[in-house]
Amino acid sequence: MAGTEDFFEHIKKGYTTKGDYIVMGAAMQNGEAVTDALVKIPLKTLNRHGLIAGATGTGKTKTLQVLAENLSQKGIPVMLMDLKGDLSGLAQPSPGHPKIDERHAKIGIPFEANSFPVEILSLSEQDGVKLRATVSEFGPVLLSRILDLSETQEGIVAVVFKYCDDQKMPLLDLKDFKKVLQYATGAGKAEFTKEYGRISTSSTGAILRKIIELEQQGAELFFGEKSFDVMDLTRVNEKGQGYINILRLTDIQDRPKLFSTFMLSLLAEIYSTFPEQGDSDQPELILFIDEAHLIFKEASKALLDQIESIVKLIRSKGIGLYFVTQNPTDVPNDVLAQLGLKVQHALRAFTARDRKAIKMTAENYPESEYYDTKEVLTSLGIGEALISALDEKGRPTPLAATLLRAPMSRMDVLTDKELSNVIDKSSLVNKYNEIIDRESAYEILNEKIDEAEKLAEKEKNKPKPRRTSTRQSTRQNPIIKVLTSATFIRGVLGVLKKVMR
C-alpha cells in the first residue's frame, strides 16, 4: 500500500477546486485521519443530487446536519424532511465539547459553534407553517398516478378536470373532487353523458375508494388553500444565510402514502415554477429526503416513473435532491445512477442478505488502490463515511474514507419553549396558517342540485289547468242517445209508414 505522502497528494489533487466548496472532513488512511487531506465538495456540482446511507446509529443525521449548515452559510437555502424530530437543533449553536475540538484538530480545520435561520413547516396539525396545495394544482395526470388508477379511471379524472375548467368550478380540496365524481353519475349524469360521454358508476366508485384511502392518512389537511408558494423556500436572511426549512413529519411516519403524495407534488411544483438555469456556480435550493425508502416502497410503477423523470430533469432548474436511507438498495437503480455525491456510512453484515447488499454497494463506488471497499464499509466508525463526489468537470473524485466534521449547531432537539419562539418569529406563519374555504366545486354543485330539486318539486306541486276545448263532448245525454238510436228511428219510420198508408 502506498505511503501517507502519496495518499495526501492523491486526495489533494482529486479534491482541488477553483470555485467555492464545502469541507466534509479529512480523508483517512489505515483508519486514521490524515490532517489537511480535506475532502471538498464543489458548490457547482451540488445540483447533481446525492445519497446519504448507512446503518442505524452510524451518523447519517449528523452528516445531513453538517451539509445543511454549510449550505446555509454559503447562502443556499435548504429543505429537510424531519421524520424523527431530531433536526430542530439547527436553530441553536452547539455547546461544544472537548471531543469535538479533538476531532477538528485531526481534520485540520477550527471548530466554530453557530446557529442558523430555521423555518418550521408542517403537513399535519403540528405547529408550524402549514403546507397545502389545491387539487387543481396537482392536475389530472399527477393525481391519477398518486391514486394508482387504471387507464379508464385516468380518463374519468381527466373528464372531471375538463368539466370543472369548462364550468369555471375551482377544484380546491378532496371534497370538491368527490362531489364532482358523485354528480357525474348522479344528478348530472345526463349533462355529463351529453357533453363527455357515459361515465361508469363502478369506475367512479373505485376512484372514490382510492380517495378515501388517501383521506384516512390525513390528506384532507394537505389539500386546500392557501397554497404554499415554493419560492418561499428560497429565502435568505439579512446575514446572507440561506433559510433551513424543516418539515416536521414525526406524526406521519406510519402514513407513507401522504408522505409520497406530498413529496411528488412538491417536486412537480418546483419543477414547473423554477426557471431553467443550466450549470451555475451554486444551486438555488437543496432538498434532503430522510427515510427515502418510504417514498419508493409505497410507490406504484407509474409513480416511480414520475419520480425518476423529475430527478433527471430538475437538475437544470438548480435543484439538488439528496436521499437519506439505510441502504443504497432502497433507492431504484435508475435514480441511484443520477446521484453525483455519495456519503456511505457503515453497513452491518449480520445476514447473507446484508453481505450481498454490501457487495452491491461496494460496486457503486470507484475502485481505489488505497481501500478494500467491502472491508471499509463494515469497519467505519460513528461519524466516518466513504465519500465519492463529482469534481467541477463532472468527473468522479477519488474514493475517500472520511473523518467527518462535527455540526456547528446543537446535536439535539429544541425544547418546547425554544420551538415556540422559532415559530412565533416566523414571517410565514400568518401568511399560510389562515384557513380559507372559498366557494368551489362542492358549494357550486350543491347549489345547482338544490335548484334542480326545488324546480322539480315546484313542477310536481303546480296545479293542473282545466281543459277547455271548442269541440263538443263525445259523451251524449241519455235522452238524446235514445232518440238517436237506430232502434228508435226504425220504430218511428215504421209508424209513419203505416200512417201514410
Coordinates of N, CA and C in Angstrom, one line a residue, residues 139-253:
G139 N -53.3 18.6 -10.9 CA -53.7 18.2 -12.3 C -54.1 16.8 -12.4
P140 N -54.7 16.4 -13.5 CA -55.3 15.0 -13.7 C -54.2 13.9 -13.7
V141 N -53.1 14.2 -14.4 CA -52.1 13.2 -14.6 C -51.4 12.8 -13.2
L142 N -51.0 13.8 -12.5 CA -50.3 13.6 -11.2 C -51.2 13.0 -10.2
L143 N -52.4 13.5 -10.2 CA -53.4 12.9 -9.2 C -53.7 11.5 -9.5
S144 N -53.8 11.1 -10.8 CA -54.1 9.8 -11.2 C -53.0 8.8 -10.8
R145 N -51.8 9.3 -11.0 CA -50.6 8.5 -10.6 C -50.5 8.3 -9.1
I146 N -50.8 9.3 -8.4 CA -50.7 9.2 -6.9 C -51.8 8.2 -6.4
L147 N -53.0 8.2 -7.1 CA -54.0 7.3 -6.7 C -53.9 5.9 -7.3
D148 N -52.9 5.8 -8.2 CA -52.6 4.5 -8.9 C -53.8 4.0 -9.6
L149 N -54.4 4.8 -10.5 CA -55.6 4.5 -11.3 C -55.3 3.7 -12.6
S150 N -56.3 3.0 -13.0 CA -56.2 2.4 -14.3 C -56.3 3.4 -15.4
E151 N -56.1 2.9 -16.7 CA -56.2 3.8 -17.8 C -57.6 4.4 -18.0
T152 N -58.6 3.6 -17.8 CA -60.0 4.0 -17.8 C -60.3 5.1 -16.8
Q153 N -59.9 4.8 -15.6 CA -60.1 5.7 -14.4 C -59.4 7.0 -14.6
E154 N -58.2 6.9 -15.2 CA -57.4 8.2 -15.5 C -58.2 9.1 -16.5
G155 N -58.9 8.4 -17.5 CA -59.7 9.1 -18.4 C -60.9 9.9 -17.7
I156 N -61.5 9.2 -16.7 CA -62.5 9.8 -16.0 C -62.0 11.1 -15.2
V157 N -60.9 10.9 -14.6 CA -60.3 12.0 -13.8 C -60.0 13.2 -14.8
A158 N -59.5 12.9 -16.0 CA -59.3 14.0 -17.0 C -60.6 14.7 -17.3
V159 N -61.7 13.9 -17.5 CA -63.0 14.5 -17.8 C -63.5 15.4 -16.7
V160 N -63.3 14.9 -15.4 CA -63.7 15.7 -14.3 C -63.0 17.1 -14.3
F161 N -61.7 17.1 -14.5 CA -60.9 18.3 -14.6 C -61.4 19.2 -15.7
K162 N -61.7 18.6 -16.9 CA -62.2 19.3 -18.0 C -63.5 20.0 -17.8
Y163 N -64.4 19.2 -17.1 CA -65.7 19.7 -16.8 C -65.6 20.9 -15.9
C164 N -64.8 20.8 -14.8 CA -64.6 21.9 -13.9 C -64.0 23.1 -14.6
D165 N -63.1 22.9 -15.5 CA -62.5 24.0 -16.3 C -63.6 24.7 -17.1
D166 N -64.4 23.9 -17.8 CA -65.4 24.4 -18.7 C -66.5 25.2 -17.9
Q167 N -66.8 24.7 -16.7 CA -67.8 25.3 -15.8 C -67.3 26.4 -14.9
K168 N -66.0 26.6 -14.9 CA -65.3 27.6 -14.0 C -65.5 27.2 -12.6
M169 N -65.4 25.9 -12.3 CA -65.5 25.5 -10.9 C -64.1 25.2 -10.3
P170 N -63.7 25.9 -9.3 CA -62.4 25.6 -8.7 C -62.4 24.2 -8.0
L171 N -61.4 23.4 -8.2 CA -61.2 22.2 -7.5 C -60.1 22.4 -6.5
L172 N -60.5 22.7 -5.2 CA -59.6 23.1 -4.2 C -59.2 21.9 -3.3
D173 N -60.1 21.2 -2.8 CA -59.8 20.1 -1.9 C -60.5 18.8 -2.3
L174 N -60.3 17.8 -1.5 CA -60.8 16.4 -1.9 C -62.3 16.4 -1.9
K175 N -63.0 17.1 -1.1 CA -64.4 17.1 -1.1 C -65.0 17.7 -2.3
D176 N -64.3 18.6 -2.9 CA -64.7 19.2 -4.3 C -64.6 18.1 -5.3
F177 N -63.5 17.3 -5.3 CA -63.3 16.3 -6.3 C -64.3 15.2 -6.2
K178 N -64.5 14.8 -4.9 CA -65.5 13.7 -4.7 C -66.9 14.1 -5.1
K179 N -67.3 15.4 -4.9 CA -68.6 15.9 -5.2 C -68.8 15.8 -6.7
V180 N -67.8 16.2 -7.5 CA -67.9 16.2 -8.9 C -68.1 14.8 -9.4
L181 N -67.3 13.8 -8.9 CA -67.4 12.4 -9.2 C -68.9 11.9 -9.0
Q182 N -69.4 12.2 -7.8 CA -70.7 11.8 -7.5 C -71.8 12.4 -8.4
Y183 N -71.6 13.7 -8.7 CA -72.5 14.4 -9.6 C -72.5 13.8 -11.0
A184 N -71.3 13.4 -11.4 CA -71.2 12.8 -12.8 C -72.0 11.6 -13.0
T185 N -72.3 10.8 -12.0 CA -73.1 9.6 -12.1 C -74.4 9.7 -11.4
G186 N -74.7 10.9 -10.9 CA -76.0 11.1 -10.2 C -76.8 12.2 -10.8
A187 N -76.9 13.3 -10.2 CA -77.8 14.4 -10.7 C -77.3 14.9 -12.0
G188 N -76.1 14.9 -12.3 CA -75.5 15.4 -13.5 C -75.2 14.4 -14.6
K189 N -75.8 13.2 -14.4 CA -75.5 12.1 -15.4 C -75.8 12.5 -16.8
A190 N -77.0 13.1 -17.0 CA -77.4 13.4 -18.4 C -76.5 14.5 -19.0
E191 N -76.2 15.5 -18.1 CA -75.3 16.6 -18.6 C -73.9 16.0 -19.0
F192 N -73.4 15.1 -18.2 CA -72.0 14.6 -18.5 C -72.1 13.7 -19.7
T193 N -73.1 12.9 -19.8 CA -73.3 11.9 -20.9 C -73.4 12.7 -22.3
K194 N -74.1 13.8 -22.2 CA -74.3 14.6 -23.4 C -73.0 15.3 -23.9
E195 N -72.2 15.8 -22.9 CA -71.0 16.6 -23.3 C -69.8 15.7 -23.4
Y196 N -69.7 14.7 -22.5 CA -68.4 14.0 -22.4 C -68.5 12.5 -22.6
G197 N -69.7 11.9 -22.8 CA -69.9 10.5 -22.9 C -70.3 9.9 -21.5
R198 N -70.7 8.7 -21.6 CA -71.2 8.0 -20.4 C -70.0 7.6 -19.4
I199 N -70.2 7.8 -18.2 CA -69.2 7.5 -17.1 C -69.8 6.4 -16.3
S200 N -69.0 5.4 -16.1 CA -69.4 4.2 -15.3 C -69.4 4.4 -13.8
T201 N -70.4 4.0 -13.2 CA -70.5 4.2 -11.7 C -69.5 3.3 -11.0
S202 N -69.2 2.2 -11.6 CA -68.2 1.3 -11.0 C -66.8 1.9 -11.0
S203 N -66.5 2.6 -12.1 CA -65.2 3.3 -12.1 C -65.1 4.5 -11.2
T204 N -66.2 5.3 -11.1 CA -66.2 6.4 -10.1 C -66.2 5.9 -8.7
G205 N -66.8 4.7 -8.5 CA -66.8 4.1 -7.1 C -65.4 3.7 -6.8
A206 N -64.6 3.1 -7.7 CA -63.2 2.7 -7.4 C -62.3 3.9 -7.2
I207 N -62.5 5.0 -7.9 CA -61.8 6.2 -7.7 C -62.1 6.8 -6.3
L208 N -63.3 6.8 -5.9 CA -63.7 7.3 -4.6 C -63.1 6.5 -3.5
R209 N -63.0 5.2 -3.6 CA -62.4 4.4 -2.6 C -60.9 4.7 -2.5
K210 N -60.2 5.0 -3.6 CA -58.8 5.4 -3.5 C -58.6 6.8 -2.8
I211 N -59.6 7.7 -3.0 CA -59.5 9.0 -2.4 C -59.7 8.8 -0.9
I212 N -60.7 8.0 -0.5 CA -60.9 7.7 0.9 C -59.7 7.2 1.6
E213 N -59.0 6.3 0.9 CA -57.8 5.7 1.4 C -56.8 6.8 1.7
L214 N -56.7 7.7 0.8 CA -55.7 8.9 1.0 C -56.2 9.8 2.1
E215 N -57.5 10.0 2.2 CA -58.0 10.8 3.3 C -57.7 10.2 4.7
Q216 N -57.8 8.9 4.8 CA -57.5 8.2 6.0 C -56.1 8.4 6.5
Q217 N -55.2 8.8 5.6 CA -53.8 9.1 6.0 C -53.6 10.6 6.3
G218 N -54.7 11.3 6.3 CA -54.6 12.7 6.7 C -54.5 13.7 5.5
A219 N -54.8 13.3 4.3 CA -54.6 14.1 3.2 C -55.5 15.3 3.1
E220 N -56.6 15.3 3.8 CA -57.6 16.4 3.8 C -56.9 17.7 4.4
L221 N -55.9 17.5 5.2 CA -55.2 18.6 5.8 C -54.2 19.2 4.8
F222 N -53.8 18.4 3.8 CA -52.8 18.9 2.8 C -53.5 19.6 1.6
F223 N -54.6 19.0 1.2 CA -55.3 19.6 0.0 C -56.2 20.8 0.5
G224 N -56.0 21.9 -0.2 CA -56.8 23.1 0.1 C -56.0 24.4 0.0
E225 N -56.5 25.4 0.5 CA -55.9 26.8 0.4 C -55.6 27.2 1.8
K226 N -54.6 28.1 2.0 CA -53.8 28.8 0.9 C -52.7 28.0 0.5
S227 N -52.5 27.9 -0.9 CA -51.4 27.1 -1.4 C -50.1 27.7 -1.1
F228 N -49.1 26.8 -0.8 CA -47.8 27.2 -0.4 C -47.0 27.6 -1.7
D229 N -46.4 28.7 -1.6 CA -45.5 29.2 -2.8 C -44.1 28.6 -2.6
V230 N -43.7 27.8 -3.5 CA -42.4 27.1 -3.3 C -41.2 28.1 -3.3
M231 N -41.5 29.3 -3.9 CA -40.4 30.3 -3.9 C -40.1 30.8 -2.5
D232 N -41.0 30.6 -1.5 CA -40.7 30.9 -0.1 C -39.7 30.0 0.5
L233 N -39.3 28.9 -0.1 CA -38.3 28.0 0.3 C -36.9 28.6 0.1
T234 N -36.8 29.6 -0.8 CA -35.5 30.1 -1.2 C -35.1 31.4 -0.5
R235 N -35.6 31.7 0.6 CA -35.3 32.9 1.3 C -33.9 32.9 1.9
V236 N -33.3 34.1 2.0 CA -32.0 34.3 2.7 C -32.2 35.4 3.7
N237 N -31.6 35.3 4.9 CA -31.7 36.3 5.9 C -30.8 37.5 5.7
E238 N -30.8 38.4 6.6 CA -30.0 39.6 6.5 C -28.5 39.4 6.5
K239 N -28.1 38.3 7.0 CA -26.7 37.9 7.1 C -26.2 37.2 5.8
G240 N -27.1 36.9 4.9 CA -26.8 36.2 3.7 C -26.8 34.7 3.9
Q241 N -27.4 34.2 5.0 CA -27.5 32.8 5.2 C -28.8 32.3 4.6
G242 N -28.8 31.2 4.0 CA -30.0 30.6 3.4 C -30.8 30.0 4.5
Y243 N -32.1 30.1 4.4 CA -33.0 29.5 5.4 C -33.0 28.0 5.3
I244 N -33.0 27.4 6.5 CA -33.2 25.9 6.6 C -34.6 25.6 7.0
N245 N -35.4 25.1 6.0 CA -36.8 24.8 6.2 C -36.9 23.4 6.6
I246 N -37.4 23.2 7.9 CA -37.5 21.9 8.5 C -39.0 21.5 8.5
L247 N -39.3 20.4 7.7 CA -40.7 19.9 7.7 C -40.8 18.8 8.7
R248 N -41.6 19.1 9.7 CA -41.8 18.1 10.8 C -42.8 17.0 10.4
L249 N -42.3 15.8 10.4 CA -43.1 14.6 9.9 C -43.2 13.5 11.0
T250 N -42.9 13.9 12.2 CA -42.9 12.9 13.3 C -44.2 12.1 13.5
D251 N -45.3 12.8 13.1 CA -46.6 12.2 13.3 C -47.2 11.5 12.1
I252 N -46.4 11.5 11.0 CA -47.0 10.8 9.8 C -46.0 9.7 9.3
Q253 N -45.2 9.2 10.2 CA -44.2 8.1 9.8 C -45.0 6.9 9.3

